[in-house]
Amino acid sequence: MTVPRPSAADLHAAAEHFGLHLDADDQRDYLAAVTHTLRSYDVVDQLYDDLHDHSAQSQAPDRVYRFPEPGDNPLGAWYVTADIASGAQGPLSGRKVAIKDNIAVAGLPMMNGSRAVEGFVPHRDATVVQRLLAAGATIAGKSVCEDLCCSGSSFTSASGPVRNPWDTTRETGGSSSGSGALVAAGEVELALGGDQGGSVRIPAALCGIVGLKPTYGLVPYTGAIPIERTIDHLGPMTRTVADAALLLTVLAGPDGHDPRQPATIAPLDYRAALTGDVTGLRVGILTEGFGWANSRPQADELVRSAARRFIEIGCTVGEISVPLHPRAIHVFNVIITDGATYQMLEGNGCGLGVDGLYDPELMAHFARQRAAKADQFASTIKATALCGHYSRNTLGGASYAKARNLVPHLRAAYDRALDRYDVLVMPTVPGTANPLPSGSPQDVGLLPHTFGKALNTAPMDITGHPAISVPAGLVDGLPAGMMIVGKRFDDATVLRAAGAFESLCEGFPGAPRYP
């Protein structure tokens, strides 16, 4: 295969991009040099095709799926439905799982909530999908997610809004909006979500289910479309803590392809952590996690009351301050804005420069589509792209570098609090589900509806601490979530605390039947 060769105009555009001033002789000579170098690109293309053709995964498997009719999809939560099983027997035999649509299921269309990905069909299952199938699970389909997974609400997906089964006029939260709605409504008991700023925990809180963001690197991200490598997480969304522990047991551990993962992760049976005995566990109520400008006082008080109930089962409960917590959201904002622009948008979904398993077919598809469909991006993507491009070109990436250099200070601040307490507790979201706004996802005026939900969740994405959202109760008939945070790679203690609270509540109620 021969890659396209540049014209003189292409070279001139490249020179202008880098601020180079080339005379006619220079242009001719550099064009010849570039054309010569591109011969290596031809060889790589041919070599990849030759080796790829001999791979068992070179072609997408012929898997049956369907796009649901609106009457079969009242919440707008399914992107495609399927019935995929390996026939293996294991801990998930007989269990159906919904897969967030930023995670590859070979042979099933993938949209990632965006016209820029629509039409892509992966050839390979993501590692987490392979592990689910090997454990006996049945893949029930792909759940809708927000446009490129960049929204804390649930109205930006190109396929339409996702509705909350507690009140179908309201949002589910995002970006794992479909997974949250399907689990809450009882259409599936198990789902996978992705979390780069709270996208597992926010919909879990607003839909009244369990959502776990594991320690960074514990679950392989291979085969999922990233936003920014330093904050990418995949995690379980379930109706019970026991099911979250079961899914984490199946999913955790290195796969040898994901540079986010330490090679030394020792897989655990997280179900064994659910002993029910939390006697002596130290629970710290994080002072700065309450009283945000957009907090609902009723939700704050509900979570405080829920946290104090740990005393009933033998825990020590006290207040703890992390003064940097209110500013952590700003560090996160710089990382996700500059990082997503550089890796997800300009890097065509994958970026460059690290080891790991790439998806060149996705990159090529996304490169074509994002240019052709740019005006159809949601306002969240447009705002990120414009700010990130301005920042990186005006400030040279220095703000991103400063933010990354601040992360160890933030991590240490939470670690000091976790030296005094075994877990930290705060509201997952500063309130409950808002009404779905009217208007187009492209309306810049709707941007405020997507922000403000990640104030407590996003810091744990940049520091990597495990965090779970569990239902704390209802405020005016809508769920409010309590987030429990633990030490890195001590996901077992986070689950143990969550499981004990669930038992204290005698289980978490699912959503009432929706129209």
Short mmCIF file of C-alpha atoms in Angstrom, two decimals:
data_model
loop_
_atom_site.label_atom_id
_atom_site.label_comp_id
_atom_site.label_asym_id
_atom_site.label_seq_id
_atom_site.Cartn_x
_atom_site.Cartn_y
_atom_site.Cartn_z
CA MET A 1 0.00 0.00 0.00
CA THR A 2 1.29 3.47 -0.88
CA VAL A 3 0.43 6.33 1.48
CA PRO A 4 -0.58 9.64 -0.15
CA ARG A 5 2.28 11.97 -1.07
CA PRO A 6 2.18 15.67 -0.18
CA SER A 7 1.80 18.41 -2.74
CA ALA A 8 3.78 21.64 -2.66
CA ALA A 9 0.72 23.25 -1.07
CA ASP A 10 0.67 20.57 1.68
CA LEU A 11 4.31 21.26 2.46
CA HIS A 12 3.71 25.02 2.49
CA ALA A 13 0.85 24.54 4.99
CA ALA A 14 3.09 22.40 7.21
CA ALA A 15 5.84 25.03 7.07
CA GLU A 16 3.40 27.75 8.05
CA HIS A 17 2.16 25.65 10.98
CA PHE A 18 5.70 25.47 12.38
CA GLY A 19 6.61 29.04 11.50
CA LEU A 20 9.19 28.00 8.88
CA HIS A 21 10.12 30.32 6.05
CA LEU A 22 11.22 28.33 3.00
CA ASP A 23 12.29 29.73 -0.34
CA ALA A 24 11.46 27.92 -3.57
CA ASP A 25 14.66 25.84 -3.54
CA ASP A 26 14.12 24.85 0.08
CA GLN A 27 10.54 23.85 -0.66
CA ARG A 28 11.64 21.65 -3.54
CA ASP A 29 14.39 19.98 -1.53
CA TYR A 30 12.25 19.41 1.55
CA LEU A 31 9.44 18.01 -0.56
CA ALA A 32 11.91 15.46 -1.95
CA ALA A 33 13.14 14.64 1.58
CA VAL A 34 9.62 14.15 2.91
CA THR A 35 8.68 12.01 -0.08
CA HIS A 36 11.73 9.84 0.53
CA THR A 37 10.89 9.39 4.24
CA LEU A 38 7.34 8.37 3.39
CA ARG A 39 8.72 5.23 1.75
CA SER A 40 9.06 3.86 5.30
CA TYR A 41 5.39 4.59 5.86
CA ASP A 42 4.60 2.45 2.80
CA VAL A 43 6.62 -0.43 4.24
CA VAL A 44 4.92 -0.15 7.63
CA ASP A 45 1.49 -0.16 6.00
CA GLN A 46 2.33 -3.25 3.99
CA LEU A 47 3.94 -5.04 6.93
CA TYR A 48 0.95 -4.28 9.16
CA ASP A 49 -1.43 -5.57 6.51
CA ASP A 50 0.61 -8.74 6.02
CA LEU A 51 0.81 -9.57 9.72
CA HIS A 52 -2.71 -8.38 10.47
CA ASP A 53 -4.13 -10.65 7.77
CA HIS A 54 -2.69 -13.66 9.63
CA SER A 55 -4.23 -12.59 12.94
CA ALA A 56 -7.34 -14.37 14.19
CA GLN A 57 -8.71 -10.93 15.04
CA SER A 58 -8.06 -9.26 11.68
CA GLN A 59 -11.77 -9.24 10.83
CA ALA A 60 -14.65 -8.29 13.07
CA PRO A 61 -16.62 -11.39 14.10
CA ASP A 62 -20.10 -11.79 12.69
CA ARG A 63 -22.13 -10.94 15.77
CA VAL A 64 -25.85 -10.26 15.69
CA TYR A 65 -27.07 -6.92 16.99
CA ARG A 66 -29.89 -4.50 16.42
CA PHE A 67 -30.57 -0.83 16.89
CA PRO A 68 -33.57 -0.67 19.22
CA GLU A 69 -36.81 0.96 18.20
CA PRO A 70 -37.81 3.98 20.31
CA GLY A 71 -40.66 2.00 21.83
CA ASP A 72 -38.19 -0.62 23.02
CA ASN A 73 -35.81 2.03 24.39
CA PRO A 74 -37.93 4.47 26.42
CA LEU A 75 -34.96 5.82 28.38
CA GLY A 76 -32.79 6.28 25.28
CA ALA A 77 -30.17 4.21 27.12
CA TRP A 78 -29.37 1.45 24.59
CA TYR A 79 -27.21 2.21 21.56
CA VAL A 80 -27.38 -1.35 20.20
CA THR A 81 -28.65 -4.54 21.79
CA ALA A 82 -27.11 -7.98 21.41
CA ASP A 83 -26.90 -11.42 23.00
CA ILE A 84 -23.21 -12.39 22.95
CA ALA A 85 -21.81 -15.24 25.04
CA SER A 86 -18.71 -17.40 24.82
CA GLY A 87 -20.26 -20.51 26.30
CA ALA A 88 -17.71 -20.46 29.11
CA GLN A 89 -18.80 -21.30 32.64
CA GLY A 90 -17.67 -18.96 35.36
CA PRO A 91 -18.66 -16.53 38.10
CA LEU A 92 -20.76 -14.47 35.67
CA SER A 93 -22.62 -17.34 34.03
CA GLY A 94 -26.22 -16.34 33.36
CA ARG A 95 -25.51 -12.64 34.05
CA LYS A 96 -26.17 -9.96 31.43
CA VAL A 97 -23.88 -6.94 31.17
CA ALA A 98 -24.32 -3.63 29.36
CA ILE A 99 -21.10 -2.17 27.95
CA LYS A 100 -20.56 1.58 27.77
CA ASP A 101 -20.20 2.55 24.13
CA ASN A 102 -16.66 3.85 24.43
CA ILE A 103 -15.55 0.24 25.02
CA ALA A 104 -14.93 -1.98 21.99
CA VAL A 105 -17.09 -5.04 21.44
CA ALA A 106 -15.85 -6.64 18.23
CA GLY A 107 -18.46 -6.72 15.48
CA LEU A 108 -20.79 -4.23 17.19
CA PRO A 109 -21.08 -0.66 15.94
CA MET A 110 -19.41 1.90 18.16
CA MET A 111 -20.42 5.55 18.41
CA ASN A 112 -18.99 6.90 21.68
CA GLY A 113 -21.93 9.28 21.70
CA SER A 114 -20.47 11.17 18.75
CA ARG A 115 -20.90 11.60 15.00
CA ALA A 116 -17.09 11.57 14.87
CA VAL A 117 -17.03 7.87 15.77
CA GLU A 118 -20.36 6.75 14.31
CA GLY A 119 -20.01 3.93 11.80
CA PHE A 120 -16.88 2.41 13.30
CA VAL A 121 -16.95 -1.34 13.94
CA PRO A 122 -14.07 -2.65 16.11
CA HIS A 123 -12.18 -5.80 15.12
CA ARG A 124 -11.09 -6.65 18.67
CA ASP A 125 -12.84 -6.95 22.00
CA ALA A 126 -11.53 -4.68 24.72
CA THR A 127 -9.65 -6.58 27.44
CA VAL A 128 -12.52 -6.05 29.89
CA VAL A 129 -14.97 -7.55 27.39
CA GLN A 130 -12.70 -10.57 26.87
CA ARG A 131 -12.60 -11.07 30.64
CA LEU A 132 -16.37 -10.78 31.00
CA LEU A 133 -16.97 -13.37 28.28
CA ALA A 134 -14.34 -15.70 29.76
CA ALA A 135 -16.18 -15.44 33.10
CA GLY A 136 -19.43 -16.58 31.48
CA ALA A 137 -21.16 -13.22 31.08
CA THR A 138 -23.58 -12.41 28.28
CA ILE A 139 -23.06 -9.05 26.57
CA ALA A 140 -26.55 -7.57 26.31
CA GLY A 141 -25.51 -4.59 24.20
CA LYS A 142 -23.85 -1.19 24.18
CA SER A 143 -25.16 1.58 26.43
CA VAL A 144 -25.33 5.17 25.24
CA CYS A 145 -22.67 7.56 26.50
CA GLU A 146 -22.16 11.28 26.10
CA ASP A 147 -20.43 12.90 23.12
CA LEU A 148 -16.84 11.61 23.39
CA CYS A 149 -17.65 11.01 27.09
CA CYS A 150 -17.36 14.72 27.89
CA SER A 151 -20.43 15.65 29.95
CA GLY A 152 -21.63 15.31 33.49
CA SER A 153 -25.23 15.43 32.28
CA SER A 154 -27.06 13.20 29.79
CA PHE A 155 -28.21 15.28 26.84
CA THR A 156 -25.09 15.57 24.65
CA SER A 157 -25.09 12.16 22.95
CA ALA A 158 -25.70 12.34 19.21
CA SER A 159 -28.26 9.55 19.64
CA GLY A 160 -30.39 11.70 21.94
CA PRO A 161 -30.85 12.31 25.67
CA VAL A 162 -30.77 9.53 28.26
CA ARG A 163 -33.60 9.71 30.78
CA ASN A 164 -33.54 8.95 34.48
CA PRO A 165 -35.91 6.10 35.42
CA TRP A 166 -36.71 7.82 38.72
CA ASP A 167 -38.15 10.75 36.72
CA THR A 168 -37.93 10.57 32.94
CA THR A 169 -37.92 14.36 32.62
CA ARG A 170 -34.55 14.42 34.39
CA GLU A 171 -30.93 13.66 33.56
CA THR A 172 -29.11 10.48 34.53
CA GLY A 173 -25.75 12.19 34.84
CA GLY A 174 -22.85 11.36 32.56
CA SER A 175 -20.91 10.35 30.83
CA SER A 176 -21.86 6.69 31.50
CA SER A 177 -25.46 7.78 31.19
CA GLY A 178 -26.93 4.70 29.51
CA SER A 179 -25.25 2.29 31.93
CA GLY A 180 -26.64 4.21 34.90
CA ALA A 181 -30.17 4.26 33.52
CA LEU A 182 -30.21 0.58 32.48
CA VAL A 183 -28.98 -0.67 35.85
CA ALA A 184 -31.31 1.60 37.81
CA ALA A 185 -34.29 0.54 35.72
CA GLY A 186 -33.49 -3.14 36.21
CA GLU A 187 -32.97 -3.80 32.49
CA VAL A 188 -29.57 -5.24 33.46
CA GLU A 189 -28.00 -5.86 36.86
CA LEU A 190 -24.44 -5.24 35.69
CA ALA A 191 -22.83 -2.63 33.47
CA LEU A 192 -19.44 -1.17 32.68
CA GLY A 193 -18.74 2.53 32.73
CA GLY A 194 -15.76 4.76 32.14
CA ASP A 195 -14.61 7.48 34.50
CA GLN A 196 -12.33 10.41 33.64
CA GLY A 197 -13.94 12.99 35.93
CA GLY A 198 -16.74 11.12 37.65
CA SER A 199 -18.46 9.44 34.72
CA VAL A 200 -19.13 6.20 36.64
CA ARG A 201 -19.93 7.79 39.97
CA ILE A 202 -22.07 10.76 38.83
CA PRO A 203 -24.74 8.66 37.04
CA ALA A 204 -24.55 6.10 39.85
CA ALA A 205 -25.38 8.84 42.36
CA LEU A 206 -28.17 10.41 40.30
CA CYS A 207 -29.71 7.04 39.39
CA GLY A 208 -29.48 5.47 42.86
CA ILE A 209 -27.07 2.62 42.07
CA VAL A 210 -23.51 1.56 42.94
CA GLY A 211 -20.65 2.91 40.84
CA LEU A 212 -16.98 2.10 41.48
CA LYS A 213 -14.00 3.95 40.05
CA PRO A 214 -11.16 1.56 40.87
CA THR A 215 -7.63 2.63 41.65
CA TYR A 216 -5.97 4.07 38.55
CA GLY A 217 -4.37 1.25 36.59
CA LEU A 218 -6.10 -1.60 38.40
CA VAL A 219 -8.44 -2.37 35.49
CA PRO A 220 -6.94 -2.40 31.97
CA TYR A 221 -8.19 0.32 29.65
CA THR A 222 -7.08 -1.48 26.47
CA GLY A 223 -9.77 -1.29 23.81
CA ALA A 224 -11.63 1.71 25.24
CA ILE A 225 -11.49 5.13 23.62
CA PRO A 226 -9.45 7.36 25.93
CA ILE A 227 -9.86 10.99 26.83
CA GLU A 228 -6.48 11.45 28.55
CA ARG A 229 -4.20 8.62 29.61
CA THR A 230 -3.43 9.96 33.07
CA ILE A 231 -7.11 9.99 34.10
CA ASP A 232 -8.71 7.11 32.14
CA HIS A 233 -10.56 4.51 34.27
CA LEU A 234 -13.09 1.73 33.64
CA GLY A 235 -15.30 0.40 36.41
CA PRO A 236 -18.44 -1.48 37.48
CA MET A 237 -21.94 -0.04 37.73
CA THR A 238 -24.31 -2.37 39.58
CA ARG A 239 -27.34 -2.59 41.84
CA THR A 240 -25.38 -4.08 44.76
CA VAL A 241 -21.94 -3.74 46.28
CA ALA A 242 -21.49 -7.51 46.04
CA ASP A 243 -21.92 -7.33 42.26
CA ALA A 244 -19.45 -4.44 42.04
CA ALA A 245 -16.92 -6.57 43.95
CA LEU A 246 -17.65 -9.53 41.68
CA LEU A 247 -17.10 -7.49 38.53
CA LEU A 248 -13.90 -5.96 39.88
CA THR A 249 -12.60 -9.44 40.68
CA VAL A 250 -13.17 -10.44 37.04
CA LEU A 251 -11.81 -7.21 35.52
CA ALA A 252 -8.75 -6.37 37.62
CA GLY A 253 -5.17 -7.20 36.81
CA PRO A 254 -2.57 -6.31 34.15
CA ASP A 255 -3.11 -7.29 30.53
CA GLY A 256 0.39 -6.46 29.26
CA HIS A 257 -0.93 -3.87 26.81
CA ASP A 258 -1.99 -0.88 28.91
CA PRO A 259 0.79 1.54 29.93
CA ARG A 260 -1.48 2.89 32.68
CA GLN A 261 -1.03 -0.34 34.63
CA PRO A 262 1.77 -1.31 37.02
CA ALA A 263 3.06 -4.75 36.10
CA THR A 264 2.99 -5.86 39.72
CA ILE A 265 -0.77 -5.76 40.35
CA ALA A 266 -1.80 -8.84 42.31
CA PRO A 267 -5.38 -9.89 41.47
CA LEU A 268 -7.62 -10.31 44.49
CA ASP A 269 -11.01 -11.82 45.21
CA TYR A 270 -12.76 -8.59 46.13
CA ARG A 271 -15.88 -10.49 47.12
CA ALA A 272 -13.90 -11.88 50.04
CA ALA A 273 -13.51 -8.32 51.32
CA LEU A 274 -17.24 -8.12 52.01
CA THR A 275 -17.02 -9.63 55.46
CA GLY A 276 -19.60 -7.29 56.92
CA ASP A 277 -17.23 -6.60 59.83
CA VAL A 278 -16.04 -2.99 59.89
CA THR A 279 -15.42 -2.80 63.61
CA GLY A 280 -12.74 -0.21 64.26
CA LEU A 281 -12.83 1.20 60.72
CA ARG A 282 -12.06 4.92 60.78
CA VAL A 283 -14.45 6.99 58.65
CA GLY A 284 -13.45 10.60 57.92
CA ILE A 285 -16.10 13.07 56.78
CA LEU A 286 -14.26 15.38 54.36
CA THR A 287 -15.22 18.91 55.41
CA GLU A 288 -14.46 20.55 52.07
CA GLY A 289 -16.63 18.04 50.20
CA PHE A 290 -19.75 19.81 51.52
CA GLY A 291 -21.15 23.30 51.08
CA TRP A 292 -20.23 23.97 47.45
CA ALA A 293 -21.92 27.00 45.87
CA ASN A 294 -24.25 24.65 43.97
CA SER A 295 -24.81 22.20 46.83
CA ARG A 296 -28.30 21.31 47.96
CA PRO A 297 -28.28 21.61 51.76
CA GLN A 298 -30.72 18.67 52.06
CA ALA A 299 -28.34 16.42 50.12
CA ASP A 300 -25.36 17.54 52.19
CA GLU A 301 -27.21 16.78 55.43
CA LEU A 302 -28.42 13.43 54.10
CA VAL A 303 -24.85 12.35 53.36
CA ARG A 304 -23.58 13.60 56.73
CA SER A 305 -26.32 11.64 58.47
CA ALA A 306 -25.52 8.56 56.39
CA ALA A 307 -21.84 8.81 57.27
CA ARG A 308 -22.61 9.10 60.98
CA ARG A 309 -24.53 5.83 60.78
CA PHE A 310 -21.20 4.00 60.49
CA ILE A 311 -20.99 4.47 64.28
CA GLU A 312 -23.88 2.00 64.60
CA ILE A 313 -21.68 -0.79 63.21
CA GLY A 314 -18.57 -0.16 65.25
CA CYS A 315 -16.75 2.46 63.20
CA THR A 316 -15.08 5.64 64.40
CA VAL A 317 -16.46 8.71 62.58
CA GLY A 318 -14.89 12.16 62.60
CA GLU A 319 -14.33 15.28 60.52
CA ILE A 320 -11.17 15.74 58.46
CA SER A 321 -10.00 18.70 56.40
CA VAL A 322 -8.07 18.63 53.12
CA PRO A 323 -7.64 22.36 52.36
CA LEU A 324 -6.48 21.69 48.79
CA HIS A 325 -9.67 19.81 47.90
CA PRO A 326 -11.64 22.86 46.62
CA ARG A 327 -8.81 23.75 44.25
CA ALA A 328 -8.27 20.23 42.92
CA ILE A 329 -11.08 20.72 40.38
CA HIS A 330 -9.02 23.48 38.73
CA VAL A 331 -5.99 21.22 38.40
CA PHE A 332 -8.28 18.62 36.85
CA ASN A 333 -9.80 21.17 34.45
CA VAL A 334 -6.40 22.05 33.00
CA ILE A 335 -5.39 18.39 32.66
CA ILE A 336 -8.56 17.31 30.91
CA THR A 337 -8.80 20.40 28.69
CA ASP A 338 -5.24 20.42 27.39
CA GLY A 339 -4.87 16.65 27.60
CA ALA A 340 -8.09 15.80 25.76
CA THR A 341 -7.36 18.34 23.03
CA TYR A 342 -3.88 16.90 22.52
CA GLN A 343 -4.63 13.19 22.86
CA MET A 344 -8.29 12.58 22.05
CA LEU A 345 -8.90 15.27 19.41
CA GLU A 346 -5.58 16.08 17.77
CA GLY A 347 -4.38 12.55 18.56
CA ASN A 348 -7.45 11.06 16.84
CA GLY A 349 -8.69 9.15 19.82
CA CYS A 350 -5.45 7.46 20.85
CA GLY A 351 -2.55 9.91 20.70
CA LEU A 352 1.10 8.98 20.33
CA GLY A 353 4.21 8.45 22.36
CA VAL A 354 3.53 5.56 24.73
CA ASP A 355 3.77 1.79 24.60
CA GLY A 356 0.60 -0.27 24.35
CA LEU A 357 -1.93 -1.66 21.90
CA TYR A 358 -3.19 0.94 19.43
CA ASP A 359 -6.23 0.83 17.17
CA PRO A 360 -5.06 2.30 13.82
CA GLU A 361 -8.42 1.64 12.18
CA LEU A 362 -10.18 3.72 14.83
CA MET A 363 -7.60 6.51 14.51
CA ALA A 364 -8.04 6.69 10.74
CA HIS A 365 -11.84 6.61 11.03
CA PHE A 366 -11.89 9.28 13.72
CA ALA A 367 -9.47 11.53 11.77
CA ARG A 368 -11.80 11.53 8.77
CA GLN A 369 -15.02 11.88 10.74
CA ARG A 370 -13.98 14.57 13.21
CA ALA A 371 -13.11 16.93 10.38
CA ALA A 372 -16.24 16.14 8.38
CA LYS A 373 -18.59 16.23 11.38
CA ALA A 374 -16.93 18.95 13.48
CA ASP A 375 -19.97 21.23 13.54
CA GLN A 376 -22.04 18.37 14.99
CA PHE A 377 -19.88 18.07 18.10
CA ALA A 378 -21.66 18.94 21.33
CA SER A 379 -20.78 22.31 22.84
CA THR A 380 -18.76 20.50 25.53
CA ILE A 381 -16.35 19.21 22.87
CA LYS A 382 -16.17 22.53 21.02
CA ALA A 383 -15.43 24.48 24.20
CA THR A 384 -12.73 21.98 25.22
CA ALA A 385 -11.13 22.05 21.77
CA LEU A 386 -11.09 25.84 21.53
CA CYS A 387 -9.71 26.37 25.03
CA GLY A 388 -7.18 23.54 24.73
CA HIS A 389 -5.91 24.75 21.36
CA TYR A 390 -5.58 28.32 22.63
CA SER A 391 -3.81 27.21 25.80
CA ARG A 392 -1.36 24.88 24.12
CA ASN A 393 -0.50 27.30 21.34
CA THR A 394 -0.34 30.42 23.51
CA LEU A 395 1.18 28.93 26.67
CA GLY A 396 3.09 26.09 25.03
CA GLY A 397 1.67 23.38 27.27
CA ALA A 398 3.22 24.95 30.37
CA SER A 399 -0.10 25.07 32.23
CA TYR A 400 -0.62 21.34 31.64
CA ALA A 401 2.92 20.69 32.90
CA LYS A 402 2.26 22.77 36.02
CA ALA A 403 -1.00 20.92 36.66
CA ARG A 404 0.65 17.52 36.32
CA ASN A 405 3.41 18.67 38.68
CA LEU A 406 0.77 19.67 41.24
CA VAL A 407 -0.84 16.22 41.23
CA PRO A 408 1.71 14.67 43.66
CA HIS A 409 0.92 17.48 46.13
CA LEU A 410 -2.80 16.75 45.88
CA ARG A 411 -2.25 13.01 46.16
CA ALA A 412 -0.13 13.53 49.26
CA ALA A 413 -2.82 15.73 50.83
CA TYR A 414 -5.43 12.98 50.50
CA ASP A 415 -2.90 10.36 51.60
CA ARG A 416 -2.27 12.31 54.81
CA ALA A 417 -6.00 12.33 55.51
CA LEU A 418 -6.08 8.61 54.76
CA ASP A 419 -3.32 8.04 57.28
CA ARG A 420 -5.73 9.29 59.94
CA TYR A 421 -8.83 7.62 58.51
CA ASP A 422 -9.27 4.41 56.54
CA VAL A 423 -11.84 5.96 54.19
CA LEU A 424 -13.06 9.46 53.41
CA VAL A 425 -16.74 10.24 52.87
CA MET A 426 -18.49 13.11 51.06
CA PRO A 427 -21.41 13.69 48.67
CA THR A 428 -20.76 12.19 45.24
CA VAL A 429 -22.61 15.05 43.53
CA PRO A 430 -23.64 18.32 45.20
CA GLY A 431 -27.34 17.52 44.82
CA THR A 432 -29.73 15.41 42.78
CA ALA A 433 -30.70 14.99 39.12
CA ASN A 434 -31.65 18.19 37.30
CA PRO A 435 -34.35 18.43 34.64
CA LEU A 436 -33.11 17.65 31.14
CA PRO A 437 -32.66 20.98 29.34
CA SER A 438 -34.46 21.78 26.12
CA GLY A 439 -32.42 22.65 23.06
CA SER A 440 -29.64 21.16 20.99
CA PRO A 441 -26.44 19.62 22.40
CA GLN A 442 -24.65 22.14 20.17
CA ASP A 443 -26.16 25.10 22.08
CA VAL A 444 -23.33 26.83 23.89
CA GLY A 445 -25.89 28.21 26.33
CA LEU A 446 -26.39 24.70 27.71
CA LEU A 447 -22.76 24.32 28.81
CA PRO A 448 -23.57 25.20 32.46
CA HIS A 449 -25.87 22.15 32.58
CA THR A 450 -22.89 19.84 31.98
CA PHE A 451 -20.60 21.36 34.62
CA GLY A 452 -20.58 21.49 38.41
CA LYS A 453 -21.25 17.82 39.11
CA ALA A 454 -17.61 16.68 39.26
CA LEU A 455 -16.40 18.90 42.11
CA ASN A 456 -15.89 15.94 44.45
CA THR A 457 -15.40 13.18 41.90
CA ALA A 458 -12.80 14.65 39.53
CA PRO A 459 -9.98 15.00 42.11
CA MET A 460 -9.89 11.21 42.53
CA ASP A 461 -9.34 10.76 38.79
CA ILE A 462 -6.14 12.80 38.83
CA THR A 463 -4.86 11.32 42.11
CA GLY A 464 -5.91 7.75 41.27
CA HIS A 465 -7.58 6.93 44.60
CA PRO A 466 -10.40 4.35 44.47
CA ALA A 467 -13.85 5.80 45.04
CA ILE A 468 -17.32 4.29 45.11
CA SER A 469 -20.72 5.97 45.03
CA VAL A 470 -23.53 4.30 46.96
CA PRO A 471 -27.10 5.53 47.51
CA ALA A 472 -27.36 7.63 50.65
CA GLY A 473 -31.13 8.04 50.42
CA LEU A 474 -33.68 10.26 48.69
CA VAL A 475 -34.13 14.02 48.54
CA ASP A 476 -37.58 15.02 47.28
CA GLY A 477 -37.98 11.56 45.80
CA LEU A 478 -34.65 11.57 43.92
CA PRO A 479 -31.48 9.63 44.78
CA ALA A 480 -28.45 11.27 46.36
CA GLY A 481 -25.09 9.51 46.41
CA MET A 482 -22.43 9.13 49.10
CA MET A 483 -18.86 8.71 47.89
CA ILE A 484 -16.39 6.58 49.84
CA VAL A 485 -12.69 7.08 49.01
CA GLY A 486 -9.78 4.90 50.06
CA LYS A 487 -6.05 4.40 49.74
CA ARG A 488 -4.67 3.56 46.31
CA PHE A 489 -4.89 -0.17 45.61
CA ASP A 490 -6.93 -0.66 48.76
CA ASP A 491 -10.15 -1.04 46.79
CA ALA A 492 -11.02 -3.93 49.12
CA THR A 493 -11.49 -1.58 52.09
CA VAL A 494 -13.61 0.79 50.02
CA LEU A 495 -15.84 -2.11 49.01
CA ARG A 496 -15.95 -3.45 52.57
CA ALA A 497 -17.13 -0.07 53.89
CA ALA A 498 -19.69 0.24 51.09
CA GLY A 499 -20.97 -3.28 51.69
CA ALA A 500 -21.37 -2.67 55.40
CA PHE A 501 -23.33 0.52 54.72
CA GLU A 502 -25.54 -1.34 52.25
CA SER A 503 -26.31 -3.94 54.93
CA LEU A 504 -27.04 -1.16 57.40
CA CYS A 505 -29.59 0.21 54.91
CA GLU A 506 -30.97 -3.31 54.36
CA GLY A 507 -30.15 -2.99 50.68
CA PHE A 508 -30.46 -0.21 48.12
CA PRO A 509 -33.81 0.25 46.38
CA GLY A 510 -33.97 0.23 42.60
CA ALA A 511 -35.84 2.88 40.68
CA PRO A 512 -39.62 2.79 40.76
CA ARG A 513 -41.21 1.57 37.56
CA TYR A 514 -41.01 4.29 34.96
CA PRO A 515 -43.65 5.02 32.33
#
